[in-house]
Structure formats: C-alpha cells, structure tokens
Amino acid sequence: MSPASFLVVRRDNIGDLVCTTPLISAMRQRYPQAWIGALVNSYNAPVLSGNPDVDQVFSYTKLKHRALEQSWLDSVVERLGMILTLRRRKIHTVILAAPGSQASAERFARWVAPHRILRADPDQGGHEVERIMSCLSSCVEALPVTFPCRVVPEPQQIQRLTTALPPALDNGAGPLVALHISARKPSQRWPASRFAELARQLHDRWQARFLLFWSPGATDDPRHPGDDDKAAEVLALTRDLPIHPIPTSHLEELIAGLSLADRVVCSDGGAMHLAAGLGKPMVCFFGKSSAERWHPWGVSYQLLQPDSLDVGDVGVNAAVAAFTRLMDDSLA
C-alpha cells in the first residue's frame, strides 16, 4: 500500500528550498493521491506559495529572524504548537531533504513521530538537486532526475508590478532583462559600474530593456544589509536607458518581478535559483561557491567563474559575450 502522507523538511536558505522542488514534483508524480506537506522557515516559505504539488506548508520563524516585538518564548511556543499539529496528522514519512547531518532536523522528525524517516545518500555527489533526490531512492525506483525546479509567482503581485511599468518597458521590442545586483557573499558581488556598462551594451545591440532588482536598505544595517547606494549608482549611470527599479523587500515581490523578465543577469544565490524555478535563461556570476553543485538547474545558462573565485574579476566584455551566447541558444 502506498504511503498516505509525506512531510518534506527543508529549513535552509531560499536556493536550497528551490532545489528541493524537483523532489516534491517527483513525489507528486509517484504518489498522486498522497498528502504532501512541507516544513520550511518563514523566510523561504514564499518559494512554495502556489506550488500545486504541495498540499500544505508549515513554517516557523527562526529565532534570528523573529520580529522585534516577538519574544523568544513566543517563538518556542509557536514551534511546539506546530509539532503537536503534525503529530496529530500521523504522518507516514518525513523526508529530511537537506544533504548532510542536521541534528535539529533529526530531532524535529522524531518529535513528529512518523512511520519512517528518509534521508539523502551521504555519498551522493553532483548537483544539489541530485543530492536531494537521493532521498527517494528507497521508495521511487530508477527515477531519473528530469524534474525542473518550480516556483509560482502570485498573480496579484504580477498585476501590481506590471501596472507600474513605464510604457518604454511594457511595449518595447527588445528583450526585457532582469539585473539583480545584490549578493550576500562579498566574492559574488559585481560592481555597479559594470552592471551599468553591460546594460548600455545590451541596449545598443539588442534594444534591451531592464528591470533592476536589489535588496533595499543601507549597507551597514546590522540586521538586513541592503544595496540602496549601489542601485542608485546603477540608475544614475543608466538614466538615459529604459530601466525600471524594483527594490524587493519581500520574497513574493522578487519572484513576481523575475517572472516578468525574458532573461536574467545575476550572481549565484537565492535570486538565481528563483529565476531557474521560473524557467528563465540567465547569465550568472560565480565566486567562492561550487558551480557543479549550485549551477542553475533545468534552464539555459551561461556561467562565469574567474580563476580568482572573485566575481569582481569578471569583465564587461566577458558578460556581453555570455549574454550573446544565451541569445544565440534561444534562436538555435
């Protein structure tokens, strides 16, 4: 008899959860009638919003992400209530989708008291998606890793952003290119002046139009450092180009905004994986991270990673050449 219920646990960063969506798609195909839930954190939960393969999303707030008015005790009580709710569901299988050992996830799985717990194969290499899919080796035989990542934008957010687009972007002839300029790791940050020069060359060659994305806030904000200054520099250098700023305070805004683009230029990180989940071809910059493990999954991409492992060493000409190859791929 097929298991009646699954709970997928993935409480890491945005990209980690995006890379878990192929596993969820595979489970839905193999067990179309099963209840499939997901346990995530409040920060990455919008990744699964609207995903038709998931019946219910349970999220909790990490202590470091809780609001100023939310006490430590409130967070703990909230988490305990969720555990009790899941225990009452009598879940058959908990899947710990994060490769590698996670003691807190193991404890949570035991508290939920499932019939069985599935884990990733510790010897599985390759892409993060392949590592995660190894969780299913015991219950889905010979399943090829052919499922793409899947992210679903909210229609209301799309409507709001589309309405705000100026006519030059809404009705232009060239490709609409998303430029995402924020990156958490210093080695992944491409300078503002190069984003601006890239935009100029892409506009001259393809009449490209642009959406500029960044994490809003001051660089020195201790809780949520942002890139307002960097965005202002890019906009000042491209004031004569068709470019529209979209600061994204919420993940739902970023997902919807990226869904409007035809192509994406970004660094390795959450936005890159969201773009892959939306099916967007892209040029991506890689610094000190594994391209084999974290490259965009299931979409056309051009990856630039200098020998120095510092994105700052990628030149504009290299980015233009990569974008040209991306355009050529779409015409082939």
mmCIF file of N, CA, C and O in Angstrom, residues 151-191:
data_model
loop_
_atom_site.group_PDB
_atom_site.id
_atom_site.type_symbol
_atom_site.label_atom_id
_atom_site.label_comp_id
_atom_site.label_asym_id
_atom_site.label_seq_id
_atom_site.Cartn_x
_atom_site.Cartn_y
_atom_site.Cartn_z
ATOM 1 N N VAL A 151 8.807 27.333 -9.273
ATOM 2 C CA VAL A 151 8.391 28.449 -8.427
ATOM 3 C C VAL A 151 7.208 29.122 -9.118
ATOM 4 O O VAL A 151 7.230 29.322 -10.343
ATOM 5 N N VAL A 152 6.187 29.471 -8.352
ATOM 6 C CA VAL A 152 4.951 30.029 -8.914
ATOM 7 C C VAL A 152 4.747 31.459 -8.410
ATOM 8 O O VAL A 152 4.606 31.673 -7.192
ATOM 9 N N PRO A 153 4.741 32.445 -9.294
ATOM 10 C CA PRO A 153 4.515 33.832 -8.846
ATOM 11 C C PRO A 153 3.055 34.075 -8.486
ATOM 12 O O PRO A 153 2.154 33.420 -9.025
ATOM 13 N N GLU A 154 2.845 35.019 -7.574
ATOM 14 C CA GLU A 154 1.482 35.368 -7.175
ATOM 15 C C GLU A 154 0.866 36.305 -8.214
ATOM 16 O O GLU A 154 1.453 37.339 -8.557
ATOM 17 N N PRO A 155 -0.323 35.992 -8.737
ATOM 18 C CA PRO A 155 -0.954 36.832 -9.765
ATOM 19 C C PRO A 155 -1.141 38.280 -9.324
ATOM 20 O O PRO A 155 -0.978 39.203 -10.129
ATOM 21 N N GLN A 156 -1.485 38.498 -8.045
ATOM 22 C CA GLN A 156 -1.704 39.866 -7.575
ATOM 23 C C GLN A 156 -0.408 40.684 -7.632
ATOM 24 O O GLN A 156 -0.411 41.870 -7.983
ATOM 25 N N GLN A 157 0.715 40.046 -7.291
ATOM 26 C CA GLN A 157 1.997 40.732 -7.356
ATOM 27 C C GLN A 157 2.379 41.041 -8.805
ATOM 28 O O GLN A 157 2.896 42.133 -9.101
ATOM 29 N N ILE A 158 2.121 40.108 -9.700
ATOM 30 C CA ILE A 158 2.415 40.344 -11.114
ATOM 31 C C ILE A 158 1.608 41.521 -11.640
ATOM 32 O O ILE A 158 2.128 42.402 -12.328
ATOM 33 N N GLN A 159 0.331 41.553 -11.275
ATOM 34 C CA GLN A 159 -0.533 42.637 -11.737
ATOM 35 C C GLN A 159 -0.047 43.983 -11.214
ATOM 36 O O GLN A 159 0.006 44.982 -11.946
ATOM 37 N N ARG A 160 0.346 44.024 -9.946
ATOM 38 C CA ARG A 160 0.805 45.272 -9.349
ATOM 39 C C ARG A 160 2.081 45.771 -10.022
ATOM 40 O O ARG A 160 2.205 46.954 -10.358
ATOM 41 N N LEU A 161 3.019 44.878 -10.256
ATOM 42 C CA LEU A 161 4.283 45.269 -10.873
ATOM 43 C C LEU A 161 4.105 45.638 -12.339
ATOM 44 O O LEU A 161 4.719 46.587 -12.842
ATOM 45 N N THR A 162 3.266 44.897 -13.038
ATOM 46 C CA THR A 162 3.024 45.187 -14.452
ATOM 47 C C THR A 162 2.382 46.554 -14.632
ATOM 48 O O THR A 162 2.730 47.311 -15.546
ATOM 49 N N THR A 163 1.446 46.871 -13.764
ATOM 50 C CA THR A 163 0.761 48.166 -13.845
ATOM 51 C C THR A 163 1.738 49.319 -13.657
ATOM 52 O O THR A 163 1.563 50.398 -14.242
ATOM 53 N N ALA A 164 2.790 49.095 -12.876
ATOM 54 C CA ALA A 164 3.755 50.159 -12.581
ATOM 55 C C ALA A 164 4.827 50.338 -13.650
ATOM 56 O O ALA A 164 5.589 51.308 -13.604
ATOM 57 N N LEU A 165 4.890 49.426 -14.624
ATOM 58 C CA LEU A 165 5.922 49.534 -15.647
ATOM 59 C C LEU A 165 5.688 50.741 -16.547
ATOM 60 O O LEU A 165 4.563 50.965 -17.010
ATOM 61 N N PRO A 166 6.720 51.520 -16.834
ATOM 62 C CA PRO A 166 6.570 52.623 -17.787
ATOM 63 C C PRO A 166 6.362 52.085 -19.199
ATOM 64 O O PRO A 166 6.771 50.951 -19.503
ATOM 65 N N PRO A 167 5.736 52.849 -20.093
ATOM 66 C CA PRO A 167 5.439 52.371 -21.454
ATOM 67 C C PRO A 167 6.666 51.884 -22.206
ATOM 68 O O PRO A 167 6.586 50.918 -22.969
ATOM 69 N N ALA A 168 7.821 52.500 -22.001
ATOM 70 C CA ALA A 168 9.024 52.102 -22.732
ATOM 71 C C ALA A 168 9.440 50.670 -22.407
ATOM 72 O O ALA A 168 10.054 49.990 -23.226
ATOM 73 N N LEU A 169 9.101 50.202 -21.219
ATOM 74 C CA LEU A 169 9.423 48.824 -20.851
ATOM 75 C C LEU A 169 8.303 47.872 -21.195
ATOM 76 O O LEU A 169 8.538 46.729 -21.588
ATOM 77 N N ASP A 170 7.084 48.350 -21.058
ATOM 78 C CA ASP A 170 5.929 47.477 -21.252
ATOM 79 C C ASP A 170 5.741 47.103 -22.713
ATOM 80 O O ASP A 170 5.284 46.008 -23.034
ATOM 81 N N ASN A 171 6.113 48.001 -23.619
ATOM 82 C CA ASN A 171 5.819 47.775 -25.034
ATOM 83 C C ASN A 171 7.057 47.765 -25.921
ATOM 84 O O ASN A 171 6.956 47.903 -27.130
ATOM 85 N N GLY A 172 8.249 47.619 -25.345
ATOM 86 C CA GLY A 172 9.464 47.660 -26.144
ATOM 87 C C GLY A 172 9.653 46.428 -27.000
ATOM 88 O O GLY A 172 9.028 45.380 -26.789
ATOM 89 N N ALA A 173 10.544 46.533 -27.983
ATOM 90 C CA ALA A 173 10.776 45.437 -28.916
ATOM 91 C C ALA A 173 11.861 44.484 -28.446
ATOM 92 O O ALA A 173 11.846 43.302 -28.784
ATOM 93 N N GLY A 174 12.839 44.986 -27.679
ATOM 94 C CA GLY A 174 13.956 44.151 -27.260
ATOM 95 C C GLY A 174 13.630 43.300 -26.056
ATOM 96 O O GLY A 174 12.567 43.434 -25.440
ATOM 97 N N PRO A 175 14.540 42.381 -25.689
ATOM 98 C CA PRO A 175 14.303 41.523 -24.530
ATOM 99 C C PRO A 175 14.248 42.329 -23.230
ATOM 100 O O PRO A 175 14.969 43.319 -23.077
ATOM 101 N N LEU A 176 13.405 41.899 -22.336
ATOM 102 C CA LEU A 176 13.318 42.516 -21.016
ATOM 103 C C LEU A 176 14.262 41.746 -20.088
ATOM 104 O O LEU A 176 14.048 40.557 -19.821
ATOM 105 N N VAL A 177 15.312 42.413 -19.644
ATOM 106 C CA VAL A 177 16.391 41.756 -18.903
ATOM 107 C C VAL A 177 16.347 42.165 -17.432
ATOM 108 O O VAL A 177 16.345 43.360 -17.120
ATOM 109 N N ALA A 178 16.319 41.190 -16.558
ATOM 110 C CA ALA A 178 16.403 41.450 -15.118
ATOM 111 C C ALA A 178 17.861 41.517 -14.709
ATOM 112 O O ALA A 178 18.635 40.591 -14.972
ATOM 113 N N LEU A 179 18.241 42.626 -14.073
ATOM 114 C CA LEU A 179 19.572 42.768 -13.490
ATOM 115 C C LEU A 179 19.412 42.711 -11.977
ATOM 116 O O LEU A 179 18.840 43.619 -11.375
ATOM 117 N N HIS A 180 19.910 41.643 -11.373
ATOM 118 C CA HIS A 180 19.827 41.517 -9.916
ATOM 119 C C HIS A 180 21.214 41.789 -9.358
ATOM 120 O O HIS A 180 22.151 41.022 -9.579
ATOM 121 N N ILE A 181 21.362 42.887 -8.613
ATOM 122 C CA ILE A 181 22.695 43.375 -8.254
ATOM 123 C C ILE A 181 23.130 43.014 -6.846
ATOM 124 O O ILE A 181 24.270 43.278 -6.474
ATOM 125 N N SER A 182 22.261 42.412 -6.050
ATOM 126 C CA SER A 182 22.612 42.092 -4.658
ATOM 127 C C SER A 182 23.191 40.684 -4.559
ATOM 128 O O SER A 182 22.800 39.778 -5.298
ATOM 129 N N ALA A 183 24.122 40.516 -3.637
ATOM 130 C CA ALA A 183 24.693 39.206 -3.346
ATOM 131 C C ALA A 183 25.168 39.204 -1.901
ATOM 132 O O ALA A 183 25.804 40.155 -1.445
ATOM 133 N N ARG A 184 24.870 38.134 -1.191
ATOM 134 C CA ARG A 184 25.210 38.064 0.229
ATOM 135 C C ARG A 184 26.712 37.950 0.437
ATOM 136 O O ARG A 184 27.284 38.598 1.306
ATOM 137 N N LYS A 185 27.388 37.097 -0.346
ATOM 138 C CA LYS A 185 28.826 36.880 -0.178
ATOM 139 C C LYS A 185 29.620 37.955 -0.920
ATOM 140 O O LYS A 185 29.319 38.264 -2.075
ATOM 141 N N PRO A 186 30.647 38.521 -0.300
ATOM 142 C CA PRO A 186 31.468 39.531 -0.983
ATOM 143 C C PRO A 186 32.079 39.032 -2.294
ATOM 144 O O PRO A 186 32.186 39.793 -3.259
ATOM 145 N N SER A 187 32.429 37.755 -2.363
ATOM 146 C CA SER A 187 33.056 37.227 -3.580
ATOM 147 C C SER A 187 32.078 37.111 -4.741
ATOM 148 O O SER A 187 32.479 36.843 -5.875
ATOM 149 N N GLN A 188 30.780 37.308 -4.488
ATOM 150 C CA GLN A 188 29.754 37.186 -5.534
ATOM 151 C C GLN A 188 29.283 38.554 -6.054
ATOM 152 O O GLN A 188 28.361 38.595 -6.865
ATOM 153 N N ARG A 189 29.881 39.622 -5.604
ATOM 154 C CA ARG A 189 29.350 40.961 -5.922
ATOM 155 C C ARG A 189 30.041 41.566 -7.139
ATOM 156 O O ARG A 189 31.254 41.764 -7.135
ATOM 157 N N TRP A 190 29.233 41.858 -8.148
ATOM 158 C CA TRP A 190 29.735 42.508 -9.360
ATOM 159 C C TRP A 190 29.533 44.013 -9.209
ATOM 160 O O TRP A 190 28.465 44.456 -8.761
ATOM 161 N N PRO A 191 30.519 44.851 -9.591
ATOM 162 C CA PRO A 191 30.423 46.295 -9.342
ATOM 163 C C PRO A 191 29.267 46.967 -10.089
ATOM 164 O O PRO A 191 28.879 46.549 -11.185
#
